[in-house]
PDB file of C-alpha atoms in Angstrom:
ATOM      1  CA  MET F   1     -32.158-112.385 -35.002  1.00  0.00           C
ATOM      2  CA  THR F   2     -34.895-111.377 -34.044  1.00  0.00           C
ATOM      3  CA  ILE F   3     -36.476-108.817 -32.525  1.00  0.00           C
ATOM      4  CA  SER F   4     -39.280-108.548 -30.446  1.00  0.00           C
ATOM      5  CA  ARG F   5     -42.321-107.347 -29.543  1.00  0.00           C
ATOM      6  CA  GLU F   6     -41.076-105.558 -26.287  1.00  0.00           C
ATOM      7  CA  ASP F   7     -38.104-104.073 -27.871  1.00  0.00           C
ATOM      8  CA  ILE F   8     -40.057-102.812 -30.415  1.00  0.00           C
ATOM      9  CA  GLU F   9     -41.732-100.972 -28.096  1.00  0.00           C
ATOM     10  CA  LYS F  10     -39.102 -99.708 -25.407  1.00  0.00           C
ATOM     11  CA  VAL F  11     -36.926 -98.072 -28.963  1.00  0.00           C
ATOM     12  CA  ALA F  12     -40.997 -95.879 -29.462  1.00  0.00           C
ATOM     13  CA  VAL F  13     -40.463 -94.677 -26.113  1.00  0.00           C
ATOM     14  CA  LEU F  14     -36.993 -94.221 -26.185  1.00  0.00           C
ATOM     15  CA  ALA F  15     -37.500 -92.210 -29.988  1.00  0.00           C
ATOM     16  CA  ARG F  16     -40.889 -90.341 -28.700  1.00  0.00           C
ATOM     17  CA  ILE F  17     -43.489 -92.702 -32.128  1.00  0.00           C
ATOM     18  CA  ARG F  18     -46.595 -94.020 -31.118  1.00  0.00           C
ATOM     19  CA  VAL F  19     -46.514 -97.347 -32.172  1.00  0.00           C
ATOM     20  CA  ASP F  20     -50.099 -98.387 -32.571  1.00  0.00           C
ATOM     21  CA  ASP F  21     -50.577-103.025 -31.695  1.00  0.00           C
ATOM     22  CA  GLU F  22     -51.326-103.436 -35.350  1.00  0.00           C
ATOM     23  CA  GLN F  23     -48.225-101.241 -36.210  1.00  0.00           C
ATOM     24  CA  VAL F  24     -45.722-102.862 -33.867  1.00  0.00           C
ATOM     25  CA  SER F  25     -47.114-106.578 -35.651  1.00  0.00           C
ATOM     26  CA  ALA F  26     -45.203-105.352 -38.820  1.00  0.00           C
ATOM     27  CA  LEU F  27     -42.938-103.421 -37.271  1.00  0.00           C
ATOM     28  CA  GLU F  28     -41.405-107.008 -35.945  1.00  0.00           C
ATOM     29  CA  ASN F  29     -41.980-108.743 -39.575  1.00  0.00           C
ATOM     30  CA  ASP F  30     -39.920-105.788 -41.304  1.00  0.00           C
ATOM     31  CA  LEU F  31     -37.111-104.845 -38.335  1.00  0.00           C
ATOM     32  CA  GLY F  32     -36.725-108.406 -38.155  1.00  0.00           C
ATOM     33  CA  ASN F  33     -36.384-109.409 -42.408  1.00  0.00           C
ATOM     34  CA  ILE F  34     -33.665-105.907 -41.906  1.00  0.00           C
ATOM     35  CA  LEU F  35     -31.858-107.502 -39.300  1.00  0.00           C
ATOM     36  CA  ASP F  36     -31.760-111.218 -41.550  1.00  0.00           C
ATOM     37  CA  LEU F  37     -30.095-108.648 -44.274  1.00  0.00           C
ATOM     38  CA  VAL F  38     -27.763-107.277 -41.882  1.00  0.00           C
ATOM     39  CA  ASP F  39     -26.442-110.582 -40.351  1.00  0.00           C
ATOM     40  CA  GLN F  40     -26.044-112.210 -44.346  1.00  0.00           C
ATOM     41  CA  LEU F  41     -23.822-109.147 -44.495  1.00  0.00           C
ATOM     42  CA  SER F  42     -21.878-109.385 -41.945  1.00  0.00           C
ATOM     43  CA  ALA F  43     -21.178-112.909 -43.431  1.00  0.00           C
ATOM     44  CA  ALA F  44     -19.731-111.819 -46.093  1.00  0.00           C
ATOM     45  CA  ASP F  45     -15.091-111.915 -46.004  1.00  0.00           C
ATOM     46  CA  THR F  46     -14.357-108.918 -46.471  1.00  0.00           C
ATOM     47  CA  GLU F  47     -10.068-109.484 -45.784  1.00  0.00           C
ATOM     48  CA  SER F  48      -9.397-108.826 -48.887  1.00  0.00           C
ATOM     49  CA  VAL F  49     -11.705-105.545 -49.785  1.00  0.00           C
ATOM     50  CA  GLU F  50      -9.665-102.816 -49.276  1.00  0.00           C
ATOM     51  CA  PRO F  51     -11.730-100.018 -47.869  1.00  0.00           C
ATOM     52  CA  MET F  52     -12.552 -96.017 -49.493  1.00  0.00           C
ATOM     53  CA  ALA F  53     -14.222 -93.218 -49.221  1.00  0.00           C
ATOM     54  CA  HIS F  54     -16.494 -93.097 -51.570  1.00  0.00           C
ATOM     55  CA  PRO F  55     -17.651 -95.863 -54.391  1.00  0.00           C
ATOM     56  CA  LEU F  56     -16.963 -94.594 -57.758  1.00  0.00           C
ATOM     57  CA  ASP F  57     -13.398 -92.317 -56.659  1.00  0.00           C
ATOM     58  CA  ALA F  58     -14.899 -88.395 -57.119  1.00  0.00           C
ATOM     59  CA  VAL F  59     -12.844 -85.711 -56.638  1.00  0.00           C
ATOM     60  CA  GLN F  60     -14.337 -83.276 -55.545  1.00  0.00           C
ATOM     61  CA  ARG F  61     -13.133 -79.831 -57.409  1.00  0.00           C
ATOM     62  CA  LEU F  62     -12.364 -77.110 -54.929  1.00  0.00           C
ATOM     63  CA  ARG F  63     -12.565 -73.177 -55.425  1.00  0.00           C
ATOM     64  CA  PRO F  64      -9.499 -71.985 -53.839  1.00  0.00           C
ATOM     65  CA  ASP F  65     -10.118 -70.555 -50.768  1.00  0.00           C
ATOM     66  CA  GLU F  66     -10.055 -66.543 -51.477  1.00  0.00           C
ATOM     67  CA  VAL F  67     -11.571 -63.900 -50.278  1.00  0.00           C
ATOM     68  CA  THR F  68     -14.203 -62.188 -52.676  1.00  0.00           C
ATOM     69  CA  GLU F  69     -16.132 -59.894 -50.251  1.00  0.00           C
ATOM     70  CA  THR F  70     -14.458 -57.038 -47.999  1.00  0.00           C
ATOM     71  CA  ASN F  71     -14.511 -56.153 -44.605  1.00  0.00           C
ATOM     72  CA  GLN F  72     -18.075 -54.243 -43.205  1.00  0.00           C
ATOM     73  CA  ARG F  73     -18.242 -54.900 -39.357  1.00  0.00           C
ATOM     74  CA  GLU F  74     -18.179 -51.300 -38.998  1.00  0.00           C
ATOM     75  CA  ALA F  75     -20.915 -50.863 -40.665  1.00  0.00           C
ATOM     76  CA  PHE F  76     -23.308 -54.195 -39.724  1.00  0.00           C
ATOM     77  CA  GLN F  77     -22.259 -53.133 -35.693  1.00  0.00           C
ATOM     78  CA  ALA F  78     -23.668 -49.412 -36.859  1.00  0.00           C
ATOM     79  CA  ILE F  79     -26.608 -50.658 -37.110  1.00  0.00           C
ATOM     80  CA  ALA F  80     -27.218 -53.420 -34.380  1.00  0.00           C
ATOM     81  CA  PRO F  81     -28.858 -52.597 -31.121  1.00  0.00           C
ATOM     82  CA  ALA F  82     -25.598 -53.303 -28.627  1.00  0.00           C
ATOM     83  CA  THR F  83     -21.674 -53.708 -28.997  1.00  0.00           C
ATOM     84  CA  GLU F  84     -18.815 -53.507 -27.166  1.00  0.00           C
ATOM     85  CA  ASN F  85     -15.132 -53.846 -28.150  1.00  0.00           C
ATOM     86  CA  GLY F  86     -15.892 -55.403 -31.293  1.00  0.00           C
ATOM     87  CA  LEU F  87     -18.813 -58.056 -29.854  1.00  0.00           C
ATOM     88  CA  TYR F  88     -21.948 -57.622 -29.905  1.00  0.00           C
ATOM     89  CA  LEU F  89     -24.659 -58.014 -26.647  1.00  0.00           C
ATOM     90  CA  VAL F  90     -26.703 -60.091 -26.853  1.00  0.00           C
ATOM     91  CA  PRO F  91     -29.436 -60.445 -23.746  1.00  0.00           C
ATOM     92  CA  ARG F  92     -29.182 -62.557 -21.508  1.00  0.00           C
ATOM     93  CA  VAL F  93     -30.875 -66.464 -21.891  1.00  0.00           C
ATOM     94  CA  ILE F  94     -30.159 -68.740 -19.410  1.00  0.00           C
ATOM     95  CA  GLU F  95     -30.302 -67.816 -16.577  1.00  0.00           C
TER      96      GLU F  95
END
């Protein structure tokens, strides 16, 4: 699969990055190589391969879901500039 100079320039505009003329030709070659590799991977037969979430069958140890700190809402709201009914009041940002 090939990628054109126009495609690279369009993607650069969408990504809001500046690409010089010499970079465009280098990117054309590099992205073409990447797309060729993707085509090769797409051609591989994966019908008998079972999908997996992680290649190493790793299991993450999780800590127990327990409360470790006391509720200090009143103390925090006492030092807040403005509160009402347990909520923090903030200035309007969007009108």
